[in-house]
PDB file of N, CA and C in Angstrom:
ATOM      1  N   UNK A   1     119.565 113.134  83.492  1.00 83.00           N
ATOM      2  CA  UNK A   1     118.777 111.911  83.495  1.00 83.00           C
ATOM      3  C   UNK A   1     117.828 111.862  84.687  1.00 83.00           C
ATOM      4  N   UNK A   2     118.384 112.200  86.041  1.00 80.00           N
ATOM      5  CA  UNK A   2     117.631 112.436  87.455  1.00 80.00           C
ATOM      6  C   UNK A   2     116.515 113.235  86.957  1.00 80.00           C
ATOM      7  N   UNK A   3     116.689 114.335  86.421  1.00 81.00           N
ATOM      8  CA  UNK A   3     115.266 115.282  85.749  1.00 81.00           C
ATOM      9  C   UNK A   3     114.123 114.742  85.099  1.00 81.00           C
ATOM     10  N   UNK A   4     114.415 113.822  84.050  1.00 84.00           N
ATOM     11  CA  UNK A   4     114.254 113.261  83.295  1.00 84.00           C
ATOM     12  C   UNK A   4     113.266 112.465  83.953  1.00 84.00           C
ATOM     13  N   UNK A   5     113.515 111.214  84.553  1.00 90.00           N
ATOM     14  CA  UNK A   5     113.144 110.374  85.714  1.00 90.00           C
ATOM     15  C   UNK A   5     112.161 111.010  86.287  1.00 90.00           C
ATOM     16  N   UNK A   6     112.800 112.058  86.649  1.00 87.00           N
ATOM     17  CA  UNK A   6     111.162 112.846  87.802  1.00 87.00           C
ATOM     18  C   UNK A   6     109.781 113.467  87.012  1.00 87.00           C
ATOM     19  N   UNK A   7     110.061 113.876  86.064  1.00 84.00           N
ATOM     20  CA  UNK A   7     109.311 114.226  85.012  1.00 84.00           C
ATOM     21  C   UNK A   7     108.521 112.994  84.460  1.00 84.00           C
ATOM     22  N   UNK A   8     109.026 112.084  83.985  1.00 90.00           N
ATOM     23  CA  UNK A   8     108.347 110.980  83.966  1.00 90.00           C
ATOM     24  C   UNK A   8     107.338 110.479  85.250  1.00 90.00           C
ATOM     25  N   UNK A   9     107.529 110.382  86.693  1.00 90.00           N
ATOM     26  CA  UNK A   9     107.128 109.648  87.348  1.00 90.00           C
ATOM     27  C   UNK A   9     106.273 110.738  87.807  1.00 90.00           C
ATOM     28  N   UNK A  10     106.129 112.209  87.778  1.00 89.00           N
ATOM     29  CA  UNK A  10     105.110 113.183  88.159  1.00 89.00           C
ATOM     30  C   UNK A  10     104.366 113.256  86.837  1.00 89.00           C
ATOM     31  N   UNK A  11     104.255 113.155  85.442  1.00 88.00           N
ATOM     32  CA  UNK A  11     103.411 112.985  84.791  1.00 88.00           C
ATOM     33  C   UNK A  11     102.421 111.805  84.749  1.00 88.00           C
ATOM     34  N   UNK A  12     103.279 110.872  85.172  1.00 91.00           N
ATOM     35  CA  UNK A  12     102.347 109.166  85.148  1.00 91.00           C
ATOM     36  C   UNK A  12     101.781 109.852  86.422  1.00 91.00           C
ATOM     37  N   UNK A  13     102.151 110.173  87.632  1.00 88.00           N
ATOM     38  CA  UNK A  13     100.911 110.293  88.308  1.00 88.00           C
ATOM     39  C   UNK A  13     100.332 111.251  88.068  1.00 88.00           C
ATOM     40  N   UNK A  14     100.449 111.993  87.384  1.00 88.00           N
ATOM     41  CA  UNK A  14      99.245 113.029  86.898  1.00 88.00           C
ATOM     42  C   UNK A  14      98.619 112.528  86.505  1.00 88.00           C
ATOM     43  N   UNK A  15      98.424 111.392  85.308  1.00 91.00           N
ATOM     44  CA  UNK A  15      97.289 111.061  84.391  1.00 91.00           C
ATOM     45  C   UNK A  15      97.022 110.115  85.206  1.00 91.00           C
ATOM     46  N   UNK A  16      97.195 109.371  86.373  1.00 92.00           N
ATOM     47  CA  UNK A  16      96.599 108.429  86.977  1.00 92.00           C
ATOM     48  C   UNK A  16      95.523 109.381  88.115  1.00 92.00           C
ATOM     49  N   UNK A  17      95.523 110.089  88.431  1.00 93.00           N
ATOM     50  CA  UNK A  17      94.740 111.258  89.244  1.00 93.00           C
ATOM     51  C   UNK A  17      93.260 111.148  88.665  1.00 93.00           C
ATOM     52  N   UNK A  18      93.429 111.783  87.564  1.00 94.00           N
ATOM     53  CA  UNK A  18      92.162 112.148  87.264  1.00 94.00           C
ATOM     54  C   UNK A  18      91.325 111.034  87.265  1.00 94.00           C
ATOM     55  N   UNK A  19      91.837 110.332  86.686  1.00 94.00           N
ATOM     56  CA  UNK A  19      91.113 108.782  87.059  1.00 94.00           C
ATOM     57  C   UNK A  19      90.543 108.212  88.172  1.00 94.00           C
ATOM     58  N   UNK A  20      91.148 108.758  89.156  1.00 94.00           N
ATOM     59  CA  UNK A  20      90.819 108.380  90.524  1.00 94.00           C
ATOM     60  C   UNK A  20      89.771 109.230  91.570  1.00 94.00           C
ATOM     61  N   UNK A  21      89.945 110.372  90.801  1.00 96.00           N
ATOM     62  CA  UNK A  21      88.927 111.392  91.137  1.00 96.00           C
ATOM     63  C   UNK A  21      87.705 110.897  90.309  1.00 96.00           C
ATOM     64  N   UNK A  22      87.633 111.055  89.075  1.00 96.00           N
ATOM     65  CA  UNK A  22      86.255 110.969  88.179  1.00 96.00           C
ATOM     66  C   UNK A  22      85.889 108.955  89.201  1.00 96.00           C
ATOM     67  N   UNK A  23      86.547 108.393  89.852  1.00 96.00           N
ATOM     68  CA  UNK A  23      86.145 107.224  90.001  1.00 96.00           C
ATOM     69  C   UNK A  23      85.320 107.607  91.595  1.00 96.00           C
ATOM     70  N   UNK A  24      85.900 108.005  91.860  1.00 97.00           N
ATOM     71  CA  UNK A  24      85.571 108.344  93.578  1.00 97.00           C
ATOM     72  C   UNK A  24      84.003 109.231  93.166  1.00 97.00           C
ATOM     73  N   UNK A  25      83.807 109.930  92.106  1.00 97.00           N
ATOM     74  CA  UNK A  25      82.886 110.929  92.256  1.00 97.00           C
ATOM     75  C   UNK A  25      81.598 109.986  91.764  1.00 97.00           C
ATOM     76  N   UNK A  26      81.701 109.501  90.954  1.00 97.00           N
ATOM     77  CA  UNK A  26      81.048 107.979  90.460  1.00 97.00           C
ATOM     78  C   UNK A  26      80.413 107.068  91.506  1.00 97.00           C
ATOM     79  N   UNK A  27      81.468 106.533  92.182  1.00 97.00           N
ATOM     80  CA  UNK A  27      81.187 105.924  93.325  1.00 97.00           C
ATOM     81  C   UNK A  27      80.132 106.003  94.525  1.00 97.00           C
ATOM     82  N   UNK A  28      80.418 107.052  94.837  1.00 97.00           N
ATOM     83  CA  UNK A  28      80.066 107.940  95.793  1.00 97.00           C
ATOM     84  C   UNK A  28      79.790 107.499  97.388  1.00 97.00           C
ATOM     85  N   UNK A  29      80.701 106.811  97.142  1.00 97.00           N
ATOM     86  CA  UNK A  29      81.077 105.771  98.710  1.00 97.00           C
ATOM     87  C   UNK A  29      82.188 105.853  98.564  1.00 97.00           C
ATOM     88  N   UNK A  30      82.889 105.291 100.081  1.00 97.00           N
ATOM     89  CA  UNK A  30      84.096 105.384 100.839  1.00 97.00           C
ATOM     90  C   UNK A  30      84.870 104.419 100.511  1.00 97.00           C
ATOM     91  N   UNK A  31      83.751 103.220 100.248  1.00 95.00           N
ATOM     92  CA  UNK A  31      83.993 101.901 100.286  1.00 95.00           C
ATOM     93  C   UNK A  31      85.544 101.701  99.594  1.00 95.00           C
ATOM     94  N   UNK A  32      86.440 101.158 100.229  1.00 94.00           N
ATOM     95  CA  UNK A  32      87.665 100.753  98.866  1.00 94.00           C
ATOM     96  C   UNK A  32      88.592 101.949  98.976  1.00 94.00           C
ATOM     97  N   UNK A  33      88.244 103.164  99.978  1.00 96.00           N
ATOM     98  CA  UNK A  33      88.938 104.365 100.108  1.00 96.00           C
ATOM     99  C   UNK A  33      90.064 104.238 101.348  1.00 96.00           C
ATOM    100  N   UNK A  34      90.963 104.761 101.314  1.00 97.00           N
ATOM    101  CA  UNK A  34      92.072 105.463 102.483  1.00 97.00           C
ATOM    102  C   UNK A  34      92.186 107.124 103.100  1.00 97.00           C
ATOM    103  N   UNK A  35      91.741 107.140 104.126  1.00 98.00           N
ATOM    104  CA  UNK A  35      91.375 108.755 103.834  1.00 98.00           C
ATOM    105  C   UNK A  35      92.944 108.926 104.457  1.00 98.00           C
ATOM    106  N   UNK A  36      94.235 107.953 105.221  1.00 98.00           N
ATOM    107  CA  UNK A  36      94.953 108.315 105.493  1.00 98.00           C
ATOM    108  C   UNK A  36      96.056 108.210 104.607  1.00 98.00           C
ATOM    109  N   UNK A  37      96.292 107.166 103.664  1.00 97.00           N
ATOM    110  CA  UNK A  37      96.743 107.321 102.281  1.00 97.00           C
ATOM    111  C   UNK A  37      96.893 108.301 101.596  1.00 97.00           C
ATOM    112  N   UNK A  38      95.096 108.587 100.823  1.00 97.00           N
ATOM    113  CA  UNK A  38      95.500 110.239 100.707  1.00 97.00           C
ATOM    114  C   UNK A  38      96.265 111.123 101.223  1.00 97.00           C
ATOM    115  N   UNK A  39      95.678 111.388 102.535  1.00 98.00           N
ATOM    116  CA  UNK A  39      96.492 112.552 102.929  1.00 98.00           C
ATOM    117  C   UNK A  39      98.084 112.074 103.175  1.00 98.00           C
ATOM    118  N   UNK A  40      98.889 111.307 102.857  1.00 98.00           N
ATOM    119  CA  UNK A  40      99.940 110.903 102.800  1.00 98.00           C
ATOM    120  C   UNK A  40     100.847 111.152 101.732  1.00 98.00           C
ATOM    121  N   UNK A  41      99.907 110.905 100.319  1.00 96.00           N
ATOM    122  CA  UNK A  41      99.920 111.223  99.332  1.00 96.00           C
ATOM    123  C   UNK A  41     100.395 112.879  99.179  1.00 96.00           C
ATOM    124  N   UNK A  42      98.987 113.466  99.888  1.00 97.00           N
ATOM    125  CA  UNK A  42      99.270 114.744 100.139  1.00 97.00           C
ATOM    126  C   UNK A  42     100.432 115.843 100.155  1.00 97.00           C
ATOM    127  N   UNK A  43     100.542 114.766 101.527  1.00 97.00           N
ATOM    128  CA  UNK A  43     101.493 115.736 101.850  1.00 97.00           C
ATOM    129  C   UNK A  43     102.804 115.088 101.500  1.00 97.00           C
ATOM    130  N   UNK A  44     103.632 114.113 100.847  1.00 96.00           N
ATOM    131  CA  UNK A  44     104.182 114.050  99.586  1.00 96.00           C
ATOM    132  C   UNK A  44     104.268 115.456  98.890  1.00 96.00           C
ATOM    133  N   UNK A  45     103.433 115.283  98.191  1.00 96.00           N
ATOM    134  CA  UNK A  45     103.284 116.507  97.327  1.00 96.00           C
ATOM    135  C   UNK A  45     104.113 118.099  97.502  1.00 96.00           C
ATOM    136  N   UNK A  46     103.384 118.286  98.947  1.00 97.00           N
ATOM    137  CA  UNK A  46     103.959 119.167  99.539  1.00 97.00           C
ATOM    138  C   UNK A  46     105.351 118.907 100.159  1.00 97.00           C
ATOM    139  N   UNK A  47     105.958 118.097 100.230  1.00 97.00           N
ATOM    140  CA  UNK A  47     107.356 118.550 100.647  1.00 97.00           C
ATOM    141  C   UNK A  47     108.342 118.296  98.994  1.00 97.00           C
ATOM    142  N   UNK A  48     107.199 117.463  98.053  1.00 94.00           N
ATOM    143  CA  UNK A  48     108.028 117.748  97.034  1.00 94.00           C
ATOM    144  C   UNK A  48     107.973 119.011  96.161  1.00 94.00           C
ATOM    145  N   UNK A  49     106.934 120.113  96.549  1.00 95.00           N
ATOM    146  CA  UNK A  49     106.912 121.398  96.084  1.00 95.00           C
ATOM    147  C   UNK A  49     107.959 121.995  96.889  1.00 95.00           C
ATOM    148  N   UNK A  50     107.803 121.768  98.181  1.00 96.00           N
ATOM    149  CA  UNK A  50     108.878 122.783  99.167  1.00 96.00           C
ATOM    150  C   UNK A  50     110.193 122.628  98.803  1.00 96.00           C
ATOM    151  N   UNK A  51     110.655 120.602  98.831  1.00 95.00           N
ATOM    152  CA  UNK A  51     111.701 120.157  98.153  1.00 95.00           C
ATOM    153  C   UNK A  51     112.764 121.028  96.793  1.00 95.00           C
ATOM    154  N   UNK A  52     111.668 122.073  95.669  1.00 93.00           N
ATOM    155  CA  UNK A  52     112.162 122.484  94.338  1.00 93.00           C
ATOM    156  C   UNK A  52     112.186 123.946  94.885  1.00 93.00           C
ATOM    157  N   UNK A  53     111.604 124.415  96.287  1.00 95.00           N
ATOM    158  CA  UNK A  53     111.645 125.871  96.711  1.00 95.00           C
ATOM    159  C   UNK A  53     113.006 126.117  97.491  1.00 95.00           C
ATOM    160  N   UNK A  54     113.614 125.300  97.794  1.00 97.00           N
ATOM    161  CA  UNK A  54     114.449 125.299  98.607  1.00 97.00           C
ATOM    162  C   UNK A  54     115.483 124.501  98.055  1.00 97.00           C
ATOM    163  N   UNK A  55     115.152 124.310  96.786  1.00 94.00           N
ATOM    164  CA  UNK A  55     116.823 123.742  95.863  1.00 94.00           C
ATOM    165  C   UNK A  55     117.167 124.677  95.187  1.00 94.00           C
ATOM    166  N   UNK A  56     117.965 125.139  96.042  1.00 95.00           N
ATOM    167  CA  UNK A  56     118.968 127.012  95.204  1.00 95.00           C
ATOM    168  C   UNK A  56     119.095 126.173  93.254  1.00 95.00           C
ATOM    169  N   UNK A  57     119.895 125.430  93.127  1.00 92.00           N
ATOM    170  CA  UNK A  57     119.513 124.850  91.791  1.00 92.00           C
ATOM    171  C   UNK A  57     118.479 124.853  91.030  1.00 92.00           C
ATOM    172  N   UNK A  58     117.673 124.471  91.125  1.00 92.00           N
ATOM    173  CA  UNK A  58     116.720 124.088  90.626  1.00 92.00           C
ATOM    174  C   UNK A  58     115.686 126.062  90.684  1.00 92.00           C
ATOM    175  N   UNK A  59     115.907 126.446  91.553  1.00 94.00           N
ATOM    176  CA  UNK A  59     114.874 128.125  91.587  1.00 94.00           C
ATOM    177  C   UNK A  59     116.123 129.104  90.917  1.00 94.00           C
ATOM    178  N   UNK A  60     117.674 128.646  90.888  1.00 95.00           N
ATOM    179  CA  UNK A  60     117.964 129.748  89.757  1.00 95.00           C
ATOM    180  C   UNK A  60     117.792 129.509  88.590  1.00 95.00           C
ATOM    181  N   UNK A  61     117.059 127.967  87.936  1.00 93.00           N
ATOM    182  CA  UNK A  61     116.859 127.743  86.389  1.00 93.00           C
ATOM    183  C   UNK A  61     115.160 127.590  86.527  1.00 93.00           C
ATOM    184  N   UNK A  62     114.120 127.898  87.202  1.00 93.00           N
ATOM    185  CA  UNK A  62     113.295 128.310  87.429  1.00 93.00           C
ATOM    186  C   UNK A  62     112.492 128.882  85.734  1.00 93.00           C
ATOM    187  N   UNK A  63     112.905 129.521  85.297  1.00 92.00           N
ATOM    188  CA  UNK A  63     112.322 130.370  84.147  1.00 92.00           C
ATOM    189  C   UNK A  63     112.088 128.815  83.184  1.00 92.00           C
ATOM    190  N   UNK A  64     113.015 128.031  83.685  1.00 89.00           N
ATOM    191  CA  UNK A  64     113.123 126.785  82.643  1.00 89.00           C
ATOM    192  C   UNK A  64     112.669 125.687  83.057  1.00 89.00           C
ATOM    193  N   UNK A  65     112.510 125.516  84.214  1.00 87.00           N
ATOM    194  CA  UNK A  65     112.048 124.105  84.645  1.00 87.00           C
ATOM    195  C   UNK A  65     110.619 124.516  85.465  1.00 87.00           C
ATOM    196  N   UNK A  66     110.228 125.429  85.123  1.00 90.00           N
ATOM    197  CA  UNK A  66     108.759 125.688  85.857  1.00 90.00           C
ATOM    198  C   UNK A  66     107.581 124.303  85.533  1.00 90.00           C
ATOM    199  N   UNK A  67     107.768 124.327  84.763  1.00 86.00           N
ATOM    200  CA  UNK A  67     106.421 123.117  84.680  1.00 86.00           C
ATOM    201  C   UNK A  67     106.572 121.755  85.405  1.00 86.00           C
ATOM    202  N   UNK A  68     108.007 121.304  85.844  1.00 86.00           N
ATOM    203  CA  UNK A  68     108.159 120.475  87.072  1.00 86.00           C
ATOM    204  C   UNK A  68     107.093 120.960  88.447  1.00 86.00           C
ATOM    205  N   UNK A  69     107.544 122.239  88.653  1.00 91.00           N
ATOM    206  CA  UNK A  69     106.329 121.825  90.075  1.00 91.00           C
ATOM    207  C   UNK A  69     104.709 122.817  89.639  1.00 91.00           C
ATOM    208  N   UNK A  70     104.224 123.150  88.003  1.00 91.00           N
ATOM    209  CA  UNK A  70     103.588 122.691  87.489  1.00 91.00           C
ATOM    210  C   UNK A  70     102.579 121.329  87.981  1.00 91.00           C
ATOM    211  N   UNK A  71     103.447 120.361  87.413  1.00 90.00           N
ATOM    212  CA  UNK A  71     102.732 119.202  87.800  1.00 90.00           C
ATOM    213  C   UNK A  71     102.639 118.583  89.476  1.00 90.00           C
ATOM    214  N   UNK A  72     103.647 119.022  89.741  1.00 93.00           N
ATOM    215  CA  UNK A  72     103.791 118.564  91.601  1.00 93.00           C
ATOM    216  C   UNK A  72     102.209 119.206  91.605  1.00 93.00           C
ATOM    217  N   UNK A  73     101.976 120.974  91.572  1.00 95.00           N
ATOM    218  CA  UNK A  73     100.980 121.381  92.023  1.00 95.00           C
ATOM    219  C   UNK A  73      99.723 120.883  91.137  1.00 95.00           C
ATOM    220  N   UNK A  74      99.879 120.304  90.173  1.00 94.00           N
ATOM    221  CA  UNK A  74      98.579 119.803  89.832  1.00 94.00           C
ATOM    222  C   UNK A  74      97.915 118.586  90.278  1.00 94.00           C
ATOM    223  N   UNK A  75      99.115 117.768  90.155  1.00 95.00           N
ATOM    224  CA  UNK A  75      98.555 116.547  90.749  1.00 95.00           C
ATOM    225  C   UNK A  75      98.325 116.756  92.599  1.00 95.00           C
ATOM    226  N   UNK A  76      98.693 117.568  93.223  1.00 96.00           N
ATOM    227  CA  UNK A  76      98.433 118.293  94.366  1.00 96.00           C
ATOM    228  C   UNK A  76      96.799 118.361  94.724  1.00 96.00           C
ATOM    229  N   UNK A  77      96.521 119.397  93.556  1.00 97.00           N
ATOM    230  CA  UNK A  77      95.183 119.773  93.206  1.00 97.00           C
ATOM    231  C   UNK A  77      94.112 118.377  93.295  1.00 97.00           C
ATOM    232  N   UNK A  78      94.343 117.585  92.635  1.00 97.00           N
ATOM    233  CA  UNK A  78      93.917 116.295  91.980  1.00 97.00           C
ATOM    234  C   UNK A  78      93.343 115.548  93.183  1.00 97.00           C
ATOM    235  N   UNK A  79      94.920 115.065  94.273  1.00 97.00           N
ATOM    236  CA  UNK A  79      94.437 114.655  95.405  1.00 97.00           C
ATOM    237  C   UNK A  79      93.362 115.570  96.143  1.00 97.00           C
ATOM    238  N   UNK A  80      93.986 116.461  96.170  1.00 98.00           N
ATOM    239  CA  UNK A  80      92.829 117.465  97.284  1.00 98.00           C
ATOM    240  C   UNK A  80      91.425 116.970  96.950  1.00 98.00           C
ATOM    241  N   UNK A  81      91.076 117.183  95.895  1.00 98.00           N
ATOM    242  CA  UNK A  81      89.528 117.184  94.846  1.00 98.00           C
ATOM    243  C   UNK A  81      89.245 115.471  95.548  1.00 98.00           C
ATOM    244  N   UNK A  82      90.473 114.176  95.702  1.00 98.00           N
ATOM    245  CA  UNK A  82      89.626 113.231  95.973  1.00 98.00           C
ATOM    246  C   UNK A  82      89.385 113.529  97.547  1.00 98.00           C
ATOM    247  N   UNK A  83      90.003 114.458  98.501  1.00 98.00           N
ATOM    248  CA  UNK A  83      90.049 114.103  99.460  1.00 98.00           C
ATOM    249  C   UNK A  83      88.463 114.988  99.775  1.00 98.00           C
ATOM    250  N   UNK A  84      88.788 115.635  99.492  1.00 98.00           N
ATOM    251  CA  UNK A  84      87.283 116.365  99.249  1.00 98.00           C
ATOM    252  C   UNK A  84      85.823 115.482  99.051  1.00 98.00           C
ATOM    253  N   UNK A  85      86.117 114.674  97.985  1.00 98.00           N
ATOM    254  CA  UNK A  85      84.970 113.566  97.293  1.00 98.00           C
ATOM    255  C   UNK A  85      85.504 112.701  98.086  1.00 98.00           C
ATOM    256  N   UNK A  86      86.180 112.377  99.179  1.00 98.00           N
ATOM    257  CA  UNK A  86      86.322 111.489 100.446  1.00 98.00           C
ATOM    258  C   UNK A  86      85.030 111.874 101.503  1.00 98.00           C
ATOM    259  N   UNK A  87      85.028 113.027 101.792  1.00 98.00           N
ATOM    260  CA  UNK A  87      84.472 113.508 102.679  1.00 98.00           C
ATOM    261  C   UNK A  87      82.594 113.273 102.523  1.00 98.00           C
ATOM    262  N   UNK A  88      82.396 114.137 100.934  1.00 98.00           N
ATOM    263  CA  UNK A  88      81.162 114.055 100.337  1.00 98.00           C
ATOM    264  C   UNK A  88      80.784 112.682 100.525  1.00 98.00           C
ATOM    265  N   UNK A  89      81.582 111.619 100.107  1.00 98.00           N
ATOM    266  CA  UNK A  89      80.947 109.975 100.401  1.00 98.00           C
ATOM    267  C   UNK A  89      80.854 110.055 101.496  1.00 98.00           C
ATOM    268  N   UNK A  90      81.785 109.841 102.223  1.00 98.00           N
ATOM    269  CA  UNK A  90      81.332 109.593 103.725  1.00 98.00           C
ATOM    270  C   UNK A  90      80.252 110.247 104.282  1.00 98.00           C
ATOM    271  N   UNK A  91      79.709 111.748 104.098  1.00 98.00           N
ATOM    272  CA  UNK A  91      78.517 111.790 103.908  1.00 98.00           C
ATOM    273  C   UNK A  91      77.332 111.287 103.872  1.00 98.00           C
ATOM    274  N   UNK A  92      77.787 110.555 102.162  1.00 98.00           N
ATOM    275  CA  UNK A  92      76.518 109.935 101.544  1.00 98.00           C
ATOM    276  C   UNK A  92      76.209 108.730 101.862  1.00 98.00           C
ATOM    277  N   UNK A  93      77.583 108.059 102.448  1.00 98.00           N
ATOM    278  CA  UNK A  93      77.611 106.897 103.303  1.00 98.00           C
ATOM    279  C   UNK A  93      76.551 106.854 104.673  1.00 98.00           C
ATOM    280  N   UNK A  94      76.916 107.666 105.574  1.00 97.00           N
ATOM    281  CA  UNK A  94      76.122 108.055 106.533  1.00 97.00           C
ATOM    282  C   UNK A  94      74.242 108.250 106.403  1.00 97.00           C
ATOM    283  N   UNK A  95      74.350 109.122 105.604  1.00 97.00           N
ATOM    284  CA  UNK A  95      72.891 109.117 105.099  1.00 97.00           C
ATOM    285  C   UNK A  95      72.318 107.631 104.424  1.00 97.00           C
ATOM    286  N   UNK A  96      72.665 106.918 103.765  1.00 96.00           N
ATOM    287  CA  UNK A  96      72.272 105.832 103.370  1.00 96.00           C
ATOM    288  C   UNK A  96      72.344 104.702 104.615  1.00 96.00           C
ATOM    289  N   UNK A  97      73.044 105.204 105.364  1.00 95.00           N
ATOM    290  CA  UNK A  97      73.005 103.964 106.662  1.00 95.00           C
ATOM    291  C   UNK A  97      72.018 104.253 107.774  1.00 95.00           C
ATOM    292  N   UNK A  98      71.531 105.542 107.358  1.00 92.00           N
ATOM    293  CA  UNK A  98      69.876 106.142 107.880  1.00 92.00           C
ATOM    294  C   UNK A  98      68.992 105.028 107.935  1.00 92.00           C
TER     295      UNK A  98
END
């Protein structure tokens, strides 16, 4: 059921990602942004990838539960891309305050 649970709550934030990226790229301001959030988010991510590298459980059924950190690393990906389109606004922010 614990599996179960996690699978659920790393897919909902998967499909909430992309959303947040295609919104940020749209935007193209900071405005309404956390650049320390993100990276909070972030690195989340990363101790919940390290978290499934370092659960002897979970890496000897590996062949079977791969698409769990699958999604850890996608939605990984996802943030990065806004933190990235963090940067580009702030940018474009700057230049417009020219």
């Amino acid at each position: 059921m614990a599996e179960l649970l996690e699978i659920i709550m790393v897919v909902s934030f998967g499909a909430s990602w992309p959303f947040n990226v295609i919104k940020s790229f749209k935007a193209r301001t900071t405005k309404g942004k956390s650049l320390s959030f993100l990276l909070l988010i972030f690195f989340g991510y990363i101790a919940g990838i390290a978290s499934k590298f370092v659960n002897e459980a979970y890496m000897a059924q590996f062949s079977q539960k791969w698409y769990v950190l699958f999604f850890y690393c996608l939605n990984m990906l996802m943030v990065g891309a806004d933190i990235i389109l963090y940067f580009r606004n702030l940018k474009l922010d700057k230049e417009a305050a020219k």
